[in-house]
């Protein structure tokens, strides 16, 4: 049975060596800001899922291939390793399984997953399923990936300068106007603010220089 406290105390290492990958898959290194580490993903879809976890304000940390469950079902020895373990600030922590299409997975995996979810030892285990449709929301995901890639290595000075900029400028202005203003903020700081929701824009439309920003002000 999974013991979160003991697992974290032991270093929260992956349950298996995923750097070698699997036949037909390419491992991808995801630079996680929340985990302050490079995470190894087994597919581009898993790396895209990580973007959502980074964007979710309630997610504190997340770990790939966290733990291998072992149990017996009708005298058959079973084992299953979820793709991620996600730790939240307020919501219940949970495991995640990421697949392009759960209806088209191999019969053996379907049998394993059904047995895992039905087994009495796992009734307190929270497992969430994420497929390509839920993960790859074309415009929003593209915007989030773009902002996330741009915001890396932003400095405290850049963040402070953006905050000062916001206080001395109109509540609404375009990204282009913001970047061409006198003493403008950096694109890294602007990307971080948009990704975190400190500044608002419509992320369900393609981001351009004409995208309108809504500045949030402290009350």
XYZ file of C-alpha atoms in Angstrom:
219
model
C 0.000 0.000 0.000
C 1.257 3.466 -0.906
C 2.495 5.501 2.061
C 2.941 9.096 0.924
C 4.947 10.262 3.935
C 7.386 7.351 3.717
C 7.686 7.708 -0.060
C 8.487 11.427 0.178
C 10.938 10.831 3.017
C 12.726 8.232 0.882
C 13.314 10.794 -1.858
C 10.241 10.342 -4.118
C 12.363 8.667 -6.788
C 10.645 7.117 -9.842
C 9.646 3.503 -9.376
C 11.607 2.500 -12.482
C 14.341 3.846 -14.724
C 12.341 5.746 -17.318
C 15.386 7.370 -18.914
C 15.758 4.278 -21.049
C 12.250 4.764 -22.397
C 10.127 2.087 -24.009
C 10.123 0.671 -27.513
C 8.519 3.195 -29.871
C 8.612 6.043 -27.323
C 10.891 9.019 -26.904
C 11.771 10.301 -23.462
C 11.389 14.053 -23.004
C 13.014 16.155 -20.302
C 10.508 18.630 -18.883
C 11.993 21.624 -16.998
C 9.623 21.838 -14.034
C 9.619 25.156 -12.208
C 7.454 23.827 -9.377
C 9.710 20.853 -8.771
C 12.920 22.772 -9.490
C 14.112 19.795 -11.492
C 14.164 18.187 -14.902
C 11.416 15.567 -15.033
C 11.635 12.671 -17.453
C 8.430 12.072 -19.422
C 7.797 9.049 -21.607
C 5.920 10.958 -24.291
C 5.127 14.408 -25.644
C 1.600 13.984 -24.283
C 2.953 13.529 -20.748
C 5.094 16.660 -21.192
C 1.981 18.567 -22.293
C 0.164 17.289 -19.209
C 2.969 18.770 -17.098
C 2.135 22.216 -18.513
C -1.368 21.949 -17.040
C 0.068 20.898 -13.682
C 2.420 23.889 -13.728
C -0.526 26.178 -14.584
C -2.816 24.801 -11.859
C -2.367 27.107 -8.855
C -3.447 24.370 -6.449
C -0.709 21.965 -7.575
C 2.341 22.147 -5.315
C 4.496 19.431 -6.909
C 4.234 16.387 -9.156
C 6.365 13.304 -9.763
C 6.595 10.931 -12.755
C 6.314 7.135 -12.419
C 6.021 7.488 -8.641
C 5.133 4.096 -7.255
C 4.449 0.527 -8.389
C 1.354 -1.049 -6.882
C 1.363 -4.840 -6.538
C -1.662 -6.962 -5.714
C -3.331 -10.287 -6.477
C -6.547 -10.620 -8.455
C -8.051 -14.111 -8.700
C -4.640 -15.633 -7.953
C -3.040 -13.558 -10.717
C -0.190 -11.314 -9.619
C -0.756 -7.771 -10.884
C 1.304 -4.595 -10.891
C 0.677 -1.056 -12.060
C 2.720 2.170 -12.052
C 0.714 5.392 -12.596
C 2.307 8.090 -14.729
C 2.301 10.829 -12.061
C 1.664 11.564 -8.422
C 0.284 15.084 -7.902
C 0.467 16.934 -4.585
C -2.035 19.758 -4.025
C -2.165 22.694 -1.651
C -5.810 22.184 -0.718
C -7.372 19.467 -2.900
C -6.803 15.752 -2.416
C -3.498 14.440 -3.729
C -3.870 11.967 -6.567
C -2.224 9.698 -9.122
C -2.655 10.396 -12.833
C -2.659 8.100 -15.830
C -1.994 9.705 -19.222
C -2.963 7.970 -22.460
C -3.904 9.272 -25.936
C -7.173 7.304 -25.919
C -8.196 4.988 -23.103
C -10.683 3.198 -25.372
C -7.844 2.135 -27.669
C -5.297 0.952 -25.119
C -4.060 -2.634 -25.106
C -6.404 -5.229 -23.654
C -3.855 -6.214 -20.986
C -3.555 -2.613 -19.774
C -7.346 -2.222 -19.667
C -7.580 -5.369 -17.574
C -4.836 -4.112 -15.218
C -6.422 -0.686 -14.804
C -9.883 -2.129 -14.173
C -8.496 -4.556 -11.602
C -6.511 -1.798 -9.909
C -9.511 0.521 -9.581
C -11.811 -2.259 -8.358
C -9.437 -3.857 -5.852
C -10.395 -3.320 -2.215
C -6.883 -2.247 -1.226
C -7.071 0.735 -3.610
C -10.425 2.197 -2.646
C -8.728 5.150 -0.928
C -6.392 5.777 -3.863
C -7.365 8.776 -5.996
C -6.649 8.138 -9.693
C -7.398 10.637 -12.464
C -7.341 9.796 -16.168
C -6.108 12.308 -18.739
C -6.386 11.701 -22.486
C -5.312 13.609 -25.603
C -8.645 15.428 -25.887
C -8.481 16.829 -22.350
C -4.784 17.692 -22.563
C -4.225 19.009 -26.068
C -6.690 21.893 -26.156
C -5.098 23.490 -29.231
C -5.089 27.253 -28.676
C -4.963 27.351 -24.873
C -2.229 24.716 -24.591
C -0.178 26.432 -27.311
C -0.399 29.736 -25.444
C 0.504 28.171 -22.110
C 3.501 26.337 -23.585
C 4.705 29.524 -25.247
C 4.431 31.543 -22.035
C 6.006 28.783 -19.949
C 9.005 28.510 -22.254
C 9.511 32.289 -22.238
C 9.260 32.776 -18.482
C 12.238 30.631 -17.498
C 15.117 32.394 -15.746
C 13.080 35.521 -15.047
C 14.791 37.542 -12.301
C 13.358 39.181 -9.200
C 14.345 42.552 -10.658
C 12.278 41.879 -13.786
C 9.266 40.885 -11.691
C 9.565 43.982 -9.478
C 9.933 46.238 -12.511
C 6.762 44.795 -14.059
C 4.851 45.459 -10.831
C 6.008 49.084 -10.852
C 5.093 49.345 -14.526
C 1.554 48.085 -13.860
C 0.975 50.672 -11.141
C 1.873 53.562 -13.428
C -0.018 52.529 -16.575
C -3.664 52.152 -17.685
C -5.735 49.189 -16.585
C -5.904 47.924 -20.168
C -3.334 47.956 -22.950
C -2.146 45.633 -25.703
C 0.927 43.454 -25.390
C 2.525 45.438 -28.212
C 1.858 48.759 -26.465
C 3.226 47.351 -23.219
C 6.469 46.177 -24.814
C 7.054 49.441 -26.708
C 6.329 51.755 -23.786
C 9.045 53.770 -22.101
C 11.049 51.489 -19.770
C 8.930 48.427 -20.700
C 8.882 45.170 -18.758
C 10.738 42.198 -20.207
C 8.941 39.505 -22.158
C 10.023 36.988 -19.508
C 8.339 38.947 -16.723
C 5.246 39.543 -18.839
C 5.029 35.845 -19.718
C 5.325 34.841 -16.061
C 2.570 37.279 -15.063
C 0.253 36.008 -17.796
C 0.959 32.359 -16.982
C 0.324 32.886 -13.276
C -2.764 35.058 -13.821
C -1.248 38.183 -12.281
C -2.024 39.854 -15.622
C -5.012 38.760 -17.658
C -5.631 38.218 -21.345
C -7.813 35.877 -23.381
C -5.705 32.710 -23.531
C -8.381 30.958 -25.585
C -7.394 33.097 -28.566
C -3.959 33.132 -30.216
C -1.606 35.518 -28.440
C -0.425 38.402 -30.619
C 0.930 41.900 -30.077
C -2.687 43.068 -30.397
C -3.897 40.885 -27.505
C -5.331 43.091 -24.774
C -3.925 42.922 -21.258
C -5.945 43.589 -18.133
C -3.725 44.780 -15.317
C -4.610 43.496 -11.861
C -4.146 46.053 -9.120
C -3.712 45.388 -5.422
C -6.620 46.706 -3.344
